[in-house]
Amino acid sequence: MNSEMERDILKVLVTEEQLRRRVEELGEALYERFRGQRPLFLGVLKGSFVFMADLVRACQLKSDIEFIAVSSYENATVSSGRVKINHDLQQDITGRHLILVEDILDSGNTLAFLKEYFLAKGAASITLVTLLDKPARRTKAVTADLAGFTVPDEFVVGYGLDYAQQYRNIPYIGVLKPEVYAG
Ligand code: IMP
Ligand code: MG
């Protein structure tokens, strides 16, 4: 832990090596599930961008890749409960099998909203893959089909996850020092 950024990290929760191995397993599981089909990987920006890049390379299926950008946090560490679409789908998803890729499943607000939204747009199925699952704070009945790691009720950053748009480029998952967001 040397960089200026890393001085704000209290502890490492998931190492780079653990991430690499687990993403490999998730990719293989998806390969088995979707063999012979052509699913659409749909990443939820911005948080999923690092996970998405590794996951699609760990899953050598013929597939398509799409992103949607939403926000609900407004630079706080607790969800406002509202979900806003900042960048919408750029293609028709009617009849498509979606692999919805998220960084973290927390309250469930974002994914409850997005599942409804994609079904209304005609998706044939939605397989929810989240890198991290934080079940302690769930308020919506959403469960992941595949989850990388279950994390405790702490605010985590890195590997795509941010606090106030920072720390996304830390290569592991770390817990932020509380004084960083308290101050
Ligand atoms: P939910 O709608 O409460 O499930 O929250 C989902 C979104 O909140 C995620 O996609 C993240 O962007 C953000 N989020 C929730 N918990 C954390 C965290 O511990 N660190 C960083 N972002 C988080
Ligand atoms: Mg975020």
PDB file of C-alpha atoms and ligand atoms in Angstrom, residues 44-48 70 72-73 76-79 83 102-112 132 134 137-139 151-152 154-158 161-163 168, ligand 1:
ATOM      1  CA  VAL A  44     -24.319  -1.500 -15.217  1.00  0.00           C
ATOM      2  CA  LEU A  45     -22.008   1.507 -15.405  1.00  0.00           C
ATOM      3  CA  LYS A  46     -19.891   2.758 -14.071  1.00  0.00           C
ATOM      4  CA  GLY A  47     -19.103   0.289 -11.304  1.00  0.00           C
ATOM      5  CA  SER A  48     -19.152  -2.873 -13.438  1.00  0.00           C
ATOM      6  CA  VAL A  70     -27.561   4.489 -13.813  1.00  0.00           C
ATOM      7  CA  SER A  72     -28.733   6.377  -7.318  1.00  0.00           C
ATOM      8  CA  TYR A  73     -26.106   7.482  -4.874  1.00  0.00           C
ATOM      9  CA  ALA A  76     -23.290   9.438  -0.471  1.00  0.00           C
ATOM     10  CA  THR A  77     -22.620   5.998   0.955  1.00  0.00           C
ATOM     11  CA  VAL A  78     -26.317   5.258   1.473  1.00  0.00           C
ATOM     12  CA  SER A  79     -28.654   4.799  -1.475  1.00  0.00           C
ATOM     13  CA  VAL A  83     -32.629   5.124  -9.793  1.00  0.00           C
ATOM     14  CA  GLU A 102     -23.253  -5.499 -11.509  1.00  0.00           C
ATOM     15  CA  ASP A 103     -20.437  -4.490  -9.189  1.00  0.00           C
ATOM     16  CA  ILE A 104     -22.363  -4.874  -5.937  1.00  0.00           C
ATOM     17  CA  LEU A 105     -25.836  -5.871  -4.827  1.00  0.00           C
ATOM     18  CA  ASP A 106     -26.588  -3.724  -1.791  1.00  0.00           C
ATOM     19  CA  SER A 107     -30.143  -2.538  -1.017  1.00  0.00           C
ATOM     20  CA  GLY A 108     -31.336  -4.146  -4.242  1.00  0.00           C
ATOM     21  CA  ASN A 109     -32.957  -0.921  -5.462  1.00  0.00           C
ATOM     22  CA  THR A 110     -30.930  -0.657  -8.650  1.00  0.00           C
ATOM     23  CA  LEU A 111     -31.365  -4.257  -9.704  1.00  0.00           C
ATOM     24  CA  ALA A 112     -35.038  -4.485  -8.747  1.00  0.00           C
ATOM     25  CA  LEU A 132     -20.088  -8.537  -4.583  1.00  0.00           C
ATOM     26  CA  LYS A 134     -23.843  -7.234   0.644  1.00  0.00           C
ATOM     27  CA  ARG A 137     -28.600  -4.069   3.723  1.00  0.00           C
ATOM     28  CA  ARG A 138     -31.114  -5.618   1.355  1.00  0.00           C
ATOM     29  CA  THR A 139     -34.511  -3.916   1.283  1.00  0.00           C
ATOM     30  CA  VAL A 151     -19.063  -8.845   1.819  1.00  0.00           C
ATOM     31  CA  PRO A 152     -19.897  -7.457   5.269  1.00  0.00           C
ATOM     32  CA  GLU A 154     -18.785  -1.933   5.147  1.00  0.00           C
ATOM     33  CA  PHE A 155     -18.230   0.571   2.362  1.00  0.00           C
ATOM     34  CA  VAL A 156     -15.906  -0.978  -0.193  1.00  0.00           C
ATOM     35  CA  VAL A 157     -14.001   0.476  -3.145  1.00  0.00           C
ATOM     36  CA  GLY A 158     -11.732  -0.681  -5.941  1.00  0.00           C
ATOM     37  CA  LEU A 161     -16.305   0.477  -7.236  1.00  0.00           C
ATOM     38  CA  ASP A 162     -16.089   4.102  -6.208  1.00  0.00           C
ATOM     39  CA  TYR A 163     -16.601   6.540  -3.466  1.00  0.00           C
ATOM     40  CA  ARG A 168     -12.266   2.782  -9.115  1.00  0.00           C
TER      41      ARG A 168
HETATM   42  P1  IMP B   1     -28.283  -0.784  -4.446  1.00  0.00           P
HETATM   43  O1  IMP B   1     -29.191  -0.135  -5.436  1.00  0.00           O
HETATM   44  O2  IMP B   1     -28.439  -0.226  -3.058  1.00  0.00           O
HETATM   45  O3  IMP B   1     -28.300  -2.293  -4.466  1.00  0.00           O
HETATM   46  O4  IMP B   1     -26.828  -0.294  -4.774  1.00  0.00           O
HETATM   47  C1  IMP B   1     -26.235  -0.629  -5.936  1.00  0.00           C
HETATM   48  C2  IMP B   1     -25.167   0.392  -6.274  1.00  0.00           C
HETATM   49  O5  IMP B   1     -24.741   1.141  -5.139  1.00  0.00           O
HETATM   50  C3  IMP B   1     -23.952  -0.324  -6.770  1.00  0.00           C
HETATM   51  O6  IMP B   1     -24.017  -0.523  -8.142  1.00  0.00           O
HETATM   52  C4  IMP B   1     -22.844   0.609  -6.357  1.00  0.00           C
HETATM   53  O7  IMP B   1     -22.613   1.563  -7.374  1.00  0.00           O
HETATM   54  C5  IMP B   1     -23.345   1.304  -5.129  1.00  0.00           C
HETATM   55  N1  IMP B   1     -22.797   0.709  -3.880  1.00  0.00           N
HETATM   56  C6  IMP B   1     -23.442   0.013  -2.934  1.00  0.00           C
HETATM   57  N2  IMP B   1     -22.630  -0.358  -1.937  1.00  0.00           N
HETATM   58  C7  IMP B   1     -21.415   0.116  -2.261  1.00  0.00           C
HETATM   59  C8  IMP B   1     -20.114   0.053  -1.630  1.00  0.00           C
HETATM   60  O8  IMP B   1     -19.890  -0.543  -0.567  1.00  0.00           O
HETATM   61  N3  IMP B   1     -19.109   0.674  -2.312  1.00  0.00           N
HETATM   62  C9  IMP B   1     -19.280   1.326  -3.486  1.00  0.00           C
HETATM   63  N4  IMP B   1     -20.461   1.404  -4.109  1.00  0.00           N
HETATM   64  C10 IMP B   1     -21.519   0.811  -3.504  1.00  0.00           C
END
